[in-house]
Amino acid sequence: MVRSGDACYNWVPCERPKPSSSEVTRLSAALSRVEIASDFAPGSIQPGQYLLARLHAGWDPYLRERWQPVRFADRLMIVDRHTEAGDQPGQVVSLLGPCGKPIPIRRDAQHLLLIAQDAVPSALVALALKAVEEGRSVTLVLGGAAQAYPLDALPPEVEVLHADRDWKWPAQVDAFTWAEQVVALAPPETDFYARLWQTLNQLRIYVPERFAFGLFLPPTPCGVGACQACLVRGKRKDYLACTEGPALDLDKLAL
Ligand code: FES
């Protein structure tokens, strides 16, 4: 595979059968956790970055799928997958990546507020795990369908709150003023990011740049910035979620 500019860097094609020690663990009725042995160097995949996966050996007419790792350690990558995908131990997977950019957390941001609304929060869980290891305080708010995420898959140091249908939770105002950075995940076709941005601007005197990020995880037909299918409208320029995201600064978007 050829490197394609800055679009998707450090291409590392690998096609390996999972070792016999690999596991597919049921997390809930809908989610399974898959452990995959890979050749990616430790630290080469950061929270927010993703891989393009092909599950079938040889040629097939289907696009690669986005796989969003929850954790990567000792060359073992962990991914949450819908149980209906029917993953089996020993399955072969071809992985390309890492694609996209790491979620840009400031060094001095000690209090992180992560919000998942109607989405499987894998990217936020990866970020929470790393932030806890770095000694930061993390609150994770699960709303809508995200509430089904199994809590025992989360580190105990993370404070987990549940939001109601109207995206409200106790002490919401306190959480927004306590946070030194906010990262949210919601289906991009909803108005969730616009509502979040509006709420932040109502509650805080000043919302600086690089304070609130939305994660944009649309389908990635190419994953290298070639097809424009993942374009996100910005105030001054547009962004390609596959190469410039998935974390985009809400301050810069046309919400
Ligand atoms: S998926 Fe093709 S440009 Fe982003």
JSON list of N, CA, C and O and ligand atoms in Angstrom, two decimals, residues 50 219-231 240-243, ligand 1:
[
{"chain": "A", "resi": 50, "resn": "TYR", "atom": "N", "xyz": [-8.28, 5.21, 13.78]},
{"chain": "A", "resi": 50, "resn": "TYR", "atom": "CA", "xyz": [-9.04, 4.02, 13.45]},
{"chain": "A", "resi": 50, "resn": "TYR", "atom": "C", "xyz": [-8.31, 3.21, 12.38]},
{"chain": "A", "resi": 50, "resn": "TYR", "atom": "O", "xyz": [-7.30, 3.65, 11.81]},
{"chain": "A", "resi": 219, "resn": "PRO", "atom": "N", "xyz": [-19.41, 6.72, 7.54]},
{"chain": "A", "resi": 219, "resn": "PRO", "atom": "CA", "xyz": [-18.79, 5.67, 6.73]},
{"chain": "A", "resi": 219, "resn": "PRO", "atom": "C", "xyz": [-17.60, 6.25, 5.96]},
{"chain": "A", "resi": 219, "resn": "PRO", "atom": "O", "xyz": [-17.61, 7.41, 5.58]},
{"chain": "A", "resi": 220, "resn": "THR", "atom": "N", "xyz": [-16.60, 5.43, 5.76]},
{"chain": "A", "resi": 220, "resn": "THR", "atom": "CA", "xyz": [-15.38, 5.91, 5.10]},
{"chain": "A", "resi": 220, "resn": "THR", "atom": "C", "xyz": [-15.15, 5.10, 3.82]},
{"chain": "A", "resi": 220, "resn": "THR", "atom": "O", "xyz": [-14.41, 4.11, 3.84]},
{"chain": "A", "resi": 221, "resn": "PRO", "atom": "N", "xyz": [-15.78, 5.51, 2.72]},
{"chain": "A", "resi": 221, "resn": "PRO", "atom": "CA", "xyz": [-15.60, 4.75, 1.48]},
{"chain": "A", "resi": 221, "resn": "PRO", "atom": "C", "xyz": [-14.14, 4.63, 1.06]},
{"chain": "A", "resi": 221, "resn": "PRO", "atom": "O", "xyz": [-13.73, 3.59, 0.55]},
{"chain": "A", "resi": 222, "resn": "CYS", "atom": "N", "xyz": [-13.35, 5.70, 1.26]},
{"chain": "A", "resi": 222, "resn": "CYS", "atom": "CA", "xyz": [-11.93, 5.59, 0.85]},
{"chain": "A", "resi": 222, "resn": "CYS", "atom": "C", "xyz": [-11.00, 5.67, 2.06]},
{"chain": "A", "resi": 222, "resn": "CYS", "atom": "O", "xyz": [-10.01, 4.97, 2.13]},
{"chain": "A", "resi": 223, "resn": "GLY", "atom": "N", "xyz": [-11.29, 6.55, 3.00]},
{"chain": "A", "resi": 223, "resn": "GLY", "atom": "CA", "xyz": [-10.46, 6.68, 4.19]},
{"chain": "A", "resi": 223, "resn": "GLY", "atom": "C", "xyz": [-9.16, 7.45, 3.99]},
{"chain": "A", "resi": 223, "resn": "GLY", "atom": "O", "xyz": [-8.38, 7.60, 4.91]},
{"chain": "A", "resi": 224, "resn": "VAL", "atom": "N", "xyz": [-8.94, 7.97, 2.78]},
{"chain": "A", "resi": 224, "resn": "VAL", "atom": "CA", "xyz": [-7.68, 8.66, 2.50]},
{"chain": "A", "resi": 224, "resn": "VAL", "atom": "C", "xyz": [-7.89, 10.06, 1.94]},
{"chain": "A", "resi": 224, "resn": "VAL", "atom": "O", "xyz": [-6.99, 10.65, 1.37]},
{"chain": "A", "resi": 225, "resn": "GLY", "atom": "N", "xyz": [-9.10, 10.61, 2.06]},
{"chain": "A", "resi": 225, "resn": "GLY", "atom": "CA", "xyz": [-9.34, 11.97, 1.61]},
{"chain": "A", "resi": 225, "resn": "GLY", "atom": "C", "xyz": [-9.57, 12.09, 0.11]},
{"chain": "A", "resi": 225, "resn": "GLY", "atom": "O", "xyz": [-9.46, 13.19, -0.44]},
{"chain": "A", "resi": 226, "resn": "ALA", "atom": "N", "xyz": [-9.90, 11.01, -0.56]},
{"chain": "A", "resi": 226, "resn": "ALA", "atom": "CA", "xyz": [-10.03, 11.04, -2.02]},
{"chain": "A", "resi": 226, "resn": "ALA", "atom": "C", "xyz": [-11.46, 11.22, -2.52]},
{"chain": "A", "resi": 226, "resn": "ALA", "atom": "O", "xyz": [-11.67, 11.77, -3.60]},
{"chain": "A", "resi": 227, "resn": "CYS", "atom": "N", "xyz": [-12.46, 10.77, -1.76]},
{"chain": "A", "resi": 227, "resn": "CYS", "atom": "CA", "xyz": [-13.82, 10.73, -2.32]},
{"chain": "A", "resi": 227, "resn": "CYS", "atom": "C", "xyz": [-14.71, 11.86, -1.81]},
{"chain": "A", "resi": 227, "resn": "CYS", "atom": "O", "xyz": [-15.77, 12.10, -2.37]},
{"chain": "A", "resi": 228, "resn": "GLN", "atom": "N", "xyz": [-14.31, 12.57, -0.76]},
{"chain": "A", "resi": 228, "resn": "GLN", "atom": "CA", "xyz": [-15.07, 13.69, -0.19]},
{"chain": "A", "resi": 228, "resn": "GLN", "atom": "C", "xyz": [-16.39, 13.27, 0.47]},
{"chain": "A", "resi": 228, "resn": "GLN", "atom": "O", "xyz": [-17.20, 14.13, 0.80]},
{"chain": "A", "resi": 229, "resn": "ALA", "atom": "N", "xyz": [-16.61, 11.98, 0.62]},
{"chain": "A", "resi": 229, "resn": "ALA", "atom": "CA", "xyz": [-17.90, 11.53, 1.18]},
{"chain": "A", "resi": 229, "resn": "ALA", "atom": "C", "xyz": [-18.05, 11.92, 2.64]},
{"chain": "A", "resi": 229, "resn": "ALA", "atom": "O", "xyz": [-19.17, 11.92, 3.15]},
{"chain": "A", "resi": 230, "resn": "CYS", "atom": "N", "xyz": [-16.97, 12.22, 3.32]},
{"chain": "A", "resi": 230, "resn": "CYS", "atom": "CA", "xyz": [-17.04, 12.47, 4.77]},
{"chain": "A", "resi": 230, "resn": "CYS", "atom": "C", "xyz": [-16.87, 13.95, 5.08]},
{"chain": "A", "resi": 230, "resn": "CYS", "atom": "O", "xyz": [-16.50, 14.30, 6.20]},
{"chain": "A", "resi": 231, "resn": "LEU", "atom": "N", "xyz": [-17.18, 14.81, 4.11]},
{"chain": "A", "resi": 231, "resn": "LEU", "atom": "CA", "xyz": [-16.98, 16.26, 4.28]},
{"chain": "A", "resi": 231, "resn": "LEU", "atom": "C", "xyz": [-17.85, 16.82, 5.41]},
{"chain": "A", "resi": 231, "resn": "LEU", "atom": "O", "xyz": [-19.04, 16.51, 5.49]},
{"chain": "A", "resi": 240, "resn": "LEU", "atom": "N", "xyz": [-12.33, 17.12, 6.17]},
{"chain": "A", "resi": 240, "resn": "LEU", "atom": "CA", "xyz": [-12.55, 15.71, 5.84]},
{"chain": "A", "resi": 240, "resn": "LEU", "atom": "C", "xyz": [-12.42, 14.91, 7.13]},
{"chain": "A", "resi": 240, "resn": "LEU", "atom": "O", "xyz": [-11.35, 14.85, 7.75]},
{"chain": "A", "resi": 241, "resn": "ALA", "atom": "N", "xyz": [-13.54, 14.33, 7.54]},
{"chain": "A", "resi": 241, "resn": "ALA", "atom": "CA", "xyz": [-13.54, 13.61, 8.82]},
{"chain": "A", "resi": 241, "resn": "ALA", "atom": "C", "xyz": [-12.56, 12.44, 8.82]},
{"chain": "A", "resi": 241, "resn": "ALA", "atom": "O", "xyz": [-12.00, 12.10, 9.85]},
{"chain": "A", "resi": 242, "resn": "CYS", "atom": "N", "xyz": [-12.34, 11.83, 7.66]},
{"chain": "A", "resi": 242, "resn": "CYS", "atom": "CA", "xyz": [-11.49, 10.63, 7.65]},
{"chain": "A", "resi": 242, "resn": "CYS", "atom": "C", "xyz": [-10.02, 10.94, 7.87]},
{"chain": "A", "resi": 242, "resn": "CYS", "atom": "O", "xyz": [-9.30, 10.12, 8.43]},
{"chain": "A", "resi": 243, "resn": "THR", "atom": "N", "xyz": [-9.57, 12.11, 7.44]},
{"chain": "A", "resi": 243, "resn": "THR", "atom": "CA", "xyz": [-8.14, 12.42, 7.57]},
{"chain": "A", "resi": 243, "resn": "THR", "atom": "C", "xyz": [-7.86, 13.55, 8.55]},
{"chain": "A", "resi": 243, "resn": "THR", "atom": "O", "xyz": [-6.84, 13.54, 9.23]},
{"chain": "B", "resi": 1, "resn": "FES", "atom": "S1", "xyz": [-13.88, 8.77, 3.25]},
{"chain": "B", "resi": 1, "resn": "FES", "atom": "FE1", "xyz": [-13.26, 9.42, 1.28]},
{"chain": "B", "resi": 1, "resn": "FES", "atom": "S2", "xyz": [-12.63, 11.47, 1.63]},
{"chain": "B", "resi": 1, "resn": "FES", "atom": "FE2", "xyz": [-13.12, 10.75, 3.62]}
]
